[in-house]
Short mmCIF file of C-alpha atoms (C1' of nucleotides) in Angstrom, two decimals:
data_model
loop_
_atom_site.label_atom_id
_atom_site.label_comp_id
_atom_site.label_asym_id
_atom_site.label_seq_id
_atom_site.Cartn_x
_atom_site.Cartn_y
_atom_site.Cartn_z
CA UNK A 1 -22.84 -4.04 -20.06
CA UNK A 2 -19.45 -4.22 -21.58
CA UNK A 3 -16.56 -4.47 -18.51
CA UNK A 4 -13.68 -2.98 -19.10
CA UNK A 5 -10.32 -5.22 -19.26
CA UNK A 6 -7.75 -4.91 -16.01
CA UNK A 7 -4.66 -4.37 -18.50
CA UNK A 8 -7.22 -1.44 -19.65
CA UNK A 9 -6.77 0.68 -16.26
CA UNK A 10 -4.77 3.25 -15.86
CA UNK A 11 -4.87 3.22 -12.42
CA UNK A 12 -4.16 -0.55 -12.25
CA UNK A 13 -0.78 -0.10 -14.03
CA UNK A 14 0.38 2.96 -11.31
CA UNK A 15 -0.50 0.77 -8.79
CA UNK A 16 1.40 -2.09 -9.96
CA UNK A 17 4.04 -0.53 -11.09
CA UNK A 18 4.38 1.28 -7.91
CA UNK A 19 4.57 -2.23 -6.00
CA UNK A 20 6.95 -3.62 -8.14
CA UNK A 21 9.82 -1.02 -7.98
CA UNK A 22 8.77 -1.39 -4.85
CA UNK A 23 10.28 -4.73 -5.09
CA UNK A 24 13.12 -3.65 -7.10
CA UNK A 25 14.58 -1.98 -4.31
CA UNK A 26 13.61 -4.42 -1.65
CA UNK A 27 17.04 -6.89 -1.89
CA UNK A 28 18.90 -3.55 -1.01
CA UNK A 29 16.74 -2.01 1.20
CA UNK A 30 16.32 -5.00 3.47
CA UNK A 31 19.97 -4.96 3.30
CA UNK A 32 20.05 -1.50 5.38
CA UNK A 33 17.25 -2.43 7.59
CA UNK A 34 14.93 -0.28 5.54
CA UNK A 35 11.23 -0.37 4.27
CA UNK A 36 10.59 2.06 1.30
CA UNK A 37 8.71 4.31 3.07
CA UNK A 38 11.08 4.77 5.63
CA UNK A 39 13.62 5.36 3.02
CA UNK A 40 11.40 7.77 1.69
CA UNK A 41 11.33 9.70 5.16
CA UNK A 42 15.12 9.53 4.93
CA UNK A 43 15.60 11.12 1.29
CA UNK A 44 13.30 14.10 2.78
CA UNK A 45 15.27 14.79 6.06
CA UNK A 46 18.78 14.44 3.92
CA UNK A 47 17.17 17.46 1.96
CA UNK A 48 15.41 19.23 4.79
CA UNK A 49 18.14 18.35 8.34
CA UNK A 50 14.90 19.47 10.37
CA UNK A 51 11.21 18.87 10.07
CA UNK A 52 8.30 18.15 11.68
CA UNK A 53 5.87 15.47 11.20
CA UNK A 54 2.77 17.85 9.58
CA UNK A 55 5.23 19.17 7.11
CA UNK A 56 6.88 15.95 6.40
CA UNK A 57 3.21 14.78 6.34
CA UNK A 58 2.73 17.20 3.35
CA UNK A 59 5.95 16.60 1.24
CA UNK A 60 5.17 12.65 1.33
CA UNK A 61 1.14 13.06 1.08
CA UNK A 62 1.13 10.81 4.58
CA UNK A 63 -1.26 11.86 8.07
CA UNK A 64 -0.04 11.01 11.46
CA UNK A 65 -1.34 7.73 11.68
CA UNK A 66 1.18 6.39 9.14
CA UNK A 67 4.15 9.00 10.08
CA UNK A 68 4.35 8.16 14.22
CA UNK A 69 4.74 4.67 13.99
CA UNK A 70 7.04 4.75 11.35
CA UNK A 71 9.33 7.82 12.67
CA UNK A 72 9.01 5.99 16.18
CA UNK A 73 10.75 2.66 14.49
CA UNK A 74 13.12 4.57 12.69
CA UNK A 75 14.16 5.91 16.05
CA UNK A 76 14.55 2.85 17.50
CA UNK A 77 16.77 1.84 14.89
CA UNK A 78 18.59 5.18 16.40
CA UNK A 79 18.34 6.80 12.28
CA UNK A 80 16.64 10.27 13.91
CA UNK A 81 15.23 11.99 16.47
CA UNK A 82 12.01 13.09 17.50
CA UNK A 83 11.19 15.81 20.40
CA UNK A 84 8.92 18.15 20.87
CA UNK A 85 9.47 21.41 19.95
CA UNK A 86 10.06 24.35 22.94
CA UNK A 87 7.90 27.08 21.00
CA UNK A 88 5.10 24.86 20.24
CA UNK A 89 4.24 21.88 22.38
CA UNK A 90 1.83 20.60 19.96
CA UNK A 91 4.73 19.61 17.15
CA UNK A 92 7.44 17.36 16.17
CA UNK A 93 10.48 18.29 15.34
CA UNK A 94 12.39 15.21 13.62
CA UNK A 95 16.08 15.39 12.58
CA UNK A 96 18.87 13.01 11.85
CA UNK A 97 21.28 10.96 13.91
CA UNK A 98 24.65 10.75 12.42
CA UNK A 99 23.76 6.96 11.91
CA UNK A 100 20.96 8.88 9.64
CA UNK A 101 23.11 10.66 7.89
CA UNK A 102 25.04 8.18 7.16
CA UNK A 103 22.47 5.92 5.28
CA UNK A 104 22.96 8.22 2.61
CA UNK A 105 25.60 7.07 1.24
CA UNK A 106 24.63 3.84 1.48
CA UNK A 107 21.90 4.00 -0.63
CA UNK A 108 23.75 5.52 -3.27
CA UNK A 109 22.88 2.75 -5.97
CA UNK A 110 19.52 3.23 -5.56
CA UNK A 111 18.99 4.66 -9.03
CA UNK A 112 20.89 2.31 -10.65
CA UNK A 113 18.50 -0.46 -9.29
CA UNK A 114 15.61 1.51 -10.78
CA UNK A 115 17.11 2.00 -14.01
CA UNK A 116 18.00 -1.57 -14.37
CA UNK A 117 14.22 -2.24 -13.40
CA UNK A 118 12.73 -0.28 -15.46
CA UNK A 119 15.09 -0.27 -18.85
CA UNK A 120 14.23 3.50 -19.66
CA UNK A 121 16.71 6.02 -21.42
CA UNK A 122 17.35 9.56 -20.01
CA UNK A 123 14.78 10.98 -22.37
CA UNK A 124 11.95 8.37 -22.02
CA UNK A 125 12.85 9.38 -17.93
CA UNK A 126 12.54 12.59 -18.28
CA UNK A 127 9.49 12.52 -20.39
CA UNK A 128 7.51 10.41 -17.86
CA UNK A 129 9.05 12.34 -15.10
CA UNK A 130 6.99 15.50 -16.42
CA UNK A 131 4.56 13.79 -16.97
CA UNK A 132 3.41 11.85 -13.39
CA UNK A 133 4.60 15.61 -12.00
CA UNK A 134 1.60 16.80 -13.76
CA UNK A 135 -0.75 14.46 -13.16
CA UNK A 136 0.15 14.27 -9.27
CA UNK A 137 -0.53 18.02 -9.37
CA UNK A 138 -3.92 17.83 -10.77
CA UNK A 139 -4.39 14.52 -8.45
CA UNK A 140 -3.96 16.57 -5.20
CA UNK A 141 -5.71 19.18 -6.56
CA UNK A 142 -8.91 17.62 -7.33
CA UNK A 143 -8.71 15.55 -4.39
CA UNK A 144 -8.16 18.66 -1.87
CA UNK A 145 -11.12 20.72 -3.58
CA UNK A 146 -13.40 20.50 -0.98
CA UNK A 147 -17.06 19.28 -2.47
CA UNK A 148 -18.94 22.52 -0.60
CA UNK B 1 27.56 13.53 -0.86
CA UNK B 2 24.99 15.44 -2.78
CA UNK B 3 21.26 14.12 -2.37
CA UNK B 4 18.36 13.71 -4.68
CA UNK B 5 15.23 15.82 -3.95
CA UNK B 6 12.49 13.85 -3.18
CA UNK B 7 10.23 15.22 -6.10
CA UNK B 8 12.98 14.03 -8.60
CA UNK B 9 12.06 10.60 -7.80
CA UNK B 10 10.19 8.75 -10.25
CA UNK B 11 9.18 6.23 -7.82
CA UNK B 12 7.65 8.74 -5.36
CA UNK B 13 5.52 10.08 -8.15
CA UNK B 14 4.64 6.83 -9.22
CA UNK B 15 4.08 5.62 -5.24
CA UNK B 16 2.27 9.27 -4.29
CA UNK B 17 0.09 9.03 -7.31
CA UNK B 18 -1.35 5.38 -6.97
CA UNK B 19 -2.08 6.65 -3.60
CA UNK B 20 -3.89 10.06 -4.48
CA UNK B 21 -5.95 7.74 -7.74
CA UNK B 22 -7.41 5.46 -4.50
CA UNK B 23 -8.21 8.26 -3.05
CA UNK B 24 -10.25 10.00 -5.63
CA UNK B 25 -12.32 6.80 -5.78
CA UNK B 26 -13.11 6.69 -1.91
CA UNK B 27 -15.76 8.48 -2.17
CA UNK B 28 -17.75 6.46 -4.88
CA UNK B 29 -16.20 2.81 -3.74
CA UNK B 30 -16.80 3.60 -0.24
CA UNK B 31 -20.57 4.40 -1.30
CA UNK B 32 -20.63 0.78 -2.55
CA UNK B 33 -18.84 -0.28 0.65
CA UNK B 34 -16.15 -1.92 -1.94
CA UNK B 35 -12.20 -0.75 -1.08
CA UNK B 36 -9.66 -0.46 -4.31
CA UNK B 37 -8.41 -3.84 -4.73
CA UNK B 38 -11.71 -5.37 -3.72
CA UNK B 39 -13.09 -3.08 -7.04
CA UNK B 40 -9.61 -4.85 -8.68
CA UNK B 41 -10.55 -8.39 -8.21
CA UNK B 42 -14.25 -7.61 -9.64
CA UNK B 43 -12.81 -6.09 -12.47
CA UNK B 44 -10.83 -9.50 -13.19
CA UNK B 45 -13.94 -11.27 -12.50
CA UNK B 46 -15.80 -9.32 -14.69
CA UNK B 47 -13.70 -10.47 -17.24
CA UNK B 48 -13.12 -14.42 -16.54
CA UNK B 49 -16.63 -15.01 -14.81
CA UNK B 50 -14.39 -17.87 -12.88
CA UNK B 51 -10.99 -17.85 -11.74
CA UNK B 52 -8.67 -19.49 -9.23
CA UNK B 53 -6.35 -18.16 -6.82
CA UNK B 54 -3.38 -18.42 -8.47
CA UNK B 55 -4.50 -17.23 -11.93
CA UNK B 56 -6.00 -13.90 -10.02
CA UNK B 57 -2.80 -13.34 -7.91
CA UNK B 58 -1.01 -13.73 -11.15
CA UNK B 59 -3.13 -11.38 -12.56
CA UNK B 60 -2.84 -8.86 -10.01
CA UNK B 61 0.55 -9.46 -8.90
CA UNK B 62 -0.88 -10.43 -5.49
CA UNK B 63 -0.16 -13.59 -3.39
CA UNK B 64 -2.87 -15.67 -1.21
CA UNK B 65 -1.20 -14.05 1.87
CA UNK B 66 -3.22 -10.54 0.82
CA UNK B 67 -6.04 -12.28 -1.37
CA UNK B 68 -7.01 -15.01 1.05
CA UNK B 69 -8.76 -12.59 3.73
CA UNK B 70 -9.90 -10.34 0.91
CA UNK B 71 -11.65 -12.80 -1.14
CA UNK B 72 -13.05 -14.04 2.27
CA UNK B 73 -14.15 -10.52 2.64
CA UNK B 74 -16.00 -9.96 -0.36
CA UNK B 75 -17.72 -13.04 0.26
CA UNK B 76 -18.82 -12.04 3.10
CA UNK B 77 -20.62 -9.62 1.78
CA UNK B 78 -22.03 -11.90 -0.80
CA UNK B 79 -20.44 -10.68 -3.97
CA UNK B 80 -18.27 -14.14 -4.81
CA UNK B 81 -18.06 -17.83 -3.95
CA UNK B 82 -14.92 -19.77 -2.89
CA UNK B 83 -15.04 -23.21 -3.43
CA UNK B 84 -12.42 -26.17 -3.70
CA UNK B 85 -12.10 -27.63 -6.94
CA UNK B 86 -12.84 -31.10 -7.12
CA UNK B 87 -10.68 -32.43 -9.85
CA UNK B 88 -7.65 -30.54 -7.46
CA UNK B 89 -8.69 -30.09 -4.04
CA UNK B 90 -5.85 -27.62 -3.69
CA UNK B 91 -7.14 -24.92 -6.11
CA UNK B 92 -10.10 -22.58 -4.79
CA UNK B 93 -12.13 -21.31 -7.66
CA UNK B 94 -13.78 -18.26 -7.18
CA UNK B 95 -17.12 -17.49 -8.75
CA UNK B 96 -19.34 -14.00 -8.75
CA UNK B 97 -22.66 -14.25 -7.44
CA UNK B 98 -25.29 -12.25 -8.65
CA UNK B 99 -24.85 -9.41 -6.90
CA UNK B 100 -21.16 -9.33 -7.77
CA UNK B 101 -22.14 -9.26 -11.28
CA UNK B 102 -24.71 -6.53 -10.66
CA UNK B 103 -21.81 -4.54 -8.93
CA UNK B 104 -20.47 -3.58 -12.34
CA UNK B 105 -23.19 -1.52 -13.32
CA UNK B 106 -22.68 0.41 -10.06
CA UNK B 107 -19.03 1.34 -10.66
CA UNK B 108 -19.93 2.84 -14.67
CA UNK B 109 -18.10 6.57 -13.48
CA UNK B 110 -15.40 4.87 -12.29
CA UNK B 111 -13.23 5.85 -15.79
CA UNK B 112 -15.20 9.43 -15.32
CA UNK B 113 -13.76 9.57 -11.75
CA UNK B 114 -10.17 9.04 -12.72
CA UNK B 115 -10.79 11.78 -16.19
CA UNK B 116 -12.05 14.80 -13.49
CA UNK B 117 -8.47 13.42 -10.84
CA UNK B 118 -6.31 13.46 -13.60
CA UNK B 119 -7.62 15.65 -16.16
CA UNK B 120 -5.94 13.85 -19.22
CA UNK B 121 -6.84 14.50 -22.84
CA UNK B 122 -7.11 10.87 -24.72
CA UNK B 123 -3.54 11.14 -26.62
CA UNK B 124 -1.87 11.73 -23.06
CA UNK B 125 -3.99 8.77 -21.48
CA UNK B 126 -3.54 6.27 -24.48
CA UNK B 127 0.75 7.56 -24.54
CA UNK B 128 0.78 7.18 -20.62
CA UNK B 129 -1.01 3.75 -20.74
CA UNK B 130 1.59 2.44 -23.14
CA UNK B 131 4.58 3.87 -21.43
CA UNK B 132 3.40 2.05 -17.65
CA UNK B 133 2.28 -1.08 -19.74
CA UNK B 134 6.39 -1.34 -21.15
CA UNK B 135 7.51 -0.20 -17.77
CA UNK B 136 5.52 -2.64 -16.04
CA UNK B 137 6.58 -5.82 -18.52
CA UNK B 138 10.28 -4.81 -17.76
CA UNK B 139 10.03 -4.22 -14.31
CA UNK B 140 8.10 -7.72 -13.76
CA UNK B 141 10.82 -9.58 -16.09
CA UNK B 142 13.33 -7.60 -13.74
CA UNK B 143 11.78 -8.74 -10.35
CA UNK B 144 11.06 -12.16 -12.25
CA UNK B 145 14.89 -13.24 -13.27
CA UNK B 146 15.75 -15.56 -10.92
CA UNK B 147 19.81 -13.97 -9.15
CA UNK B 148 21.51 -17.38 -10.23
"C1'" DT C 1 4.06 -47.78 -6.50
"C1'" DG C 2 5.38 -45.30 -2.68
"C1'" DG C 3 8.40 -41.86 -0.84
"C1'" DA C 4 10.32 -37.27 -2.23
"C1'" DT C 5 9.22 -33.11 -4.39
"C1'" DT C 6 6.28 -29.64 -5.89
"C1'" DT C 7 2.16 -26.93 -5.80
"C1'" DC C 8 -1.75 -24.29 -3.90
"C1'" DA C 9 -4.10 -21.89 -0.39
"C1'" DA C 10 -4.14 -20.60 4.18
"C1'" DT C 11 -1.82 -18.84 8.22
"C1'" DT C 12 1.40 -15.94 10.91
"C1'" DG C 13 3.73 -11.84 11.74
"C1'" DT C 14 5.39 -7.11 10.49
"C1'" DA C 15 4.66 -2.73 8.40
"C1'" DC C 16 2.26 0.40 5.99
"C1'" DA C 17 -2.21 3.47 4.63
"C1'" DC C 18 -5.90 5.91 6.15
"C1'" DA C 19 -10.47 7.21 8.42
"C1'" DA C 20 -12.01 8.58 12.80
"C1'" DT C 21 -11.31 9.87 17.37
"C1'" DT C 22 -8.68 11.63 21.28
"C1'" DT C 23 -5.59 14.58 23.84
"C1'" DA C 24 -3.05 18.46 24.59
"C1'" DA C 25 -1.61 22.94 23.17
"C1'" DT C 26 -2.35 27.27 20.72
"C1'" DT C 27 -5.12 30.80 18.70
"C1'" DT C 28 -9.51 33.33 18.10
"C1'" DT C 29 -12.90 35.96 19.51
"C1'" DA C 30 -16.81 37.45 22.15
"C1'" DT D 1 -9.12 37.21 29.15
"C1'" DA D 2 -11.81 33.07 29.39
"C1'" DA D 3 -14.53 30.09 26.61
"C1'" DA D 4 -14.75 28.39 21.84
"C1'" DA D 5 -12.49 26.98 17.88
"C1'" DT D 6 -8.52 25.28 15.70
"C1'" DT D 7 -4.32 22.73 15.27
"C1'" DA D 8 -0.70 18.88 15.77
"C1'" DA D 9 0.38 14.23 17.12
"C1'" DA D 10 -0.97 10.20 18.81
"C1'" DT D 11 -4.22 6.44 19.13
"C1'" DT D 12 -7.64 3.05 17.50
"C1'" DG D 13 -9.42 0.06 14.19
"C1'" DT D 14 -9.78 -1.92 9.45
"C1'" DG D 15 -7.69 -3.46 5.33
"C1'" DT D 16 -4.10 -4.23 2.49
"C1'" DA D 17 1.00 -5.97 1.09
"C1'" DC D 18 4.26 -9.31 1.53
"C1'" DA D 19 7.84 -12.60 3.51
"C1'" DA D 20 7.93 -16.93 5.63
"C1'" DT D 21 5.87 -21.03 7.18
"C1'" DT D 22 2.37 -24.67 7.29
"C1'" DG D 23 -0.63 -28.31 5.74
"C1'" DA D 24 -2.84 -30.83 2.42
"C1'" DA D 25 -3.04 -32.54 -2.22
"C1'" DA D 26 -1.01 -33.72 -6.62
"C1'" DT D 27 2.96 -35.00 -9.33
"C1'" DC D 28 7.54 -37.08 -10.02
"C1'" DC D 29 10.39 -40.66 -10.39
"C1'" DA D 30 13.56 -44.18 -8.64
#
DNA sequence: TGGATTTCAATTGTACACAATTTAATTTTA
DNA sequence: TAAAATTAAATTGTGTACAATTGAAATCCA
């Protein structure tokens, strides 16, 4: 049987590609203190002010087991807060410190480090943009249709 | 300061896809007790029959620090050999065994898999594969160039 | 040629990912 | 309404990723 080249898989250039901007952004993210995925948490709470951990679960396709340890360090590095909430004892409710806050604007080059990364014109962006969008879609999709 | 939505971010579709691709091969790679870039290494090996540790990290951009204790792994379960080379005692060439050859008739629906996640017509898959593979060259010559 | 430098893999330590389980709180329903 | 079922976070355990260091071997070069 015929095997199919690495530089053949589709899935092998996402997941590069996903480590190396990865990498791209790792001179200024170490900079701040950061890992991505705790940036990640940050660019949702800048949009959101409040959330809790199943819904920011749900916006960054993450469970508990990766959210609590990370929200617990980036409370420690005193970015947000994380308390139960009054009407229901069983959630989260995370929000931002002013020191959260903050980090916004000091992340502000972050797209420039991408574009420089990844050489692509506003069109070719916008293009691919539509594209991934559409293929996440169907991704989650097919991988929350339950196999009854 | 205005911020960015976090689905306008081409890395978080790029990061949230990878993720949701492993995860619609779980089910068949966790049948062959194999994880995704255990299937990744076999897929090089597949290819080269032999290869070192260098060549392979270069291949997958992975260093010995990740494919050390997963090489030891999947010998462990008897799918590759690790041995020093003699003419440089500090290269380890890995070899498949049988059974890691045999693997590769086991993993055939692997490209099926990924058709059904991302349900892509061959013009999208063959436009999205060239797109990554430029993004990919750039953003490795980007990570590459030394800051002198 | 022999000490300095470089190279390769392994090791150490931190931080994700994620399946599976646990614990506590809420909701359902008999 | 009280037991059963469900839900939300946290916990546990395995396996990546990756920076930094280590140790051994090969290469450089004065």
């Amino acid at each position: 049987m015929k095997s199919i080249p690495l530089e053949r898989h589709l899935c092998f250039k996402l997941y590069a590609l996903s480590r190396q901007i990865t990498q791209a952004y790792r001179p200024l993210l170490d900079s701040l203190d950061l890992t991505y995925p705790q940036y990640l948490v940050l660019v949702v709470l800048w949009e959101e002010k409040t959330i809790n951990v199943k819904d920011l679960g749900a916006r960054l396709l993450l469970d508990s087991g990766t959210l609590t340890p990370l929200l617990k360090r980036l409370e420690q590095k005193g970015l947000l807060s994380r308390q139960r909430d009054p009407r229901d004892e069983r959630s989260v409710t995370i929000g931002l410190t002013r020191a959260g806050s903050a980090m916004k604007e000091k992340v502000a080059e972050m797209p420039e480090v991408l574009k420089n990364c990844l050489a692509l014109d506003m069109d070719q962006y916008h293009s691919l943009m539509n594209s991934l969008g559409g293929l996440l879609d169907n991704a989650i999709r097919s991988n929350t249709a339950e196999t009854n």
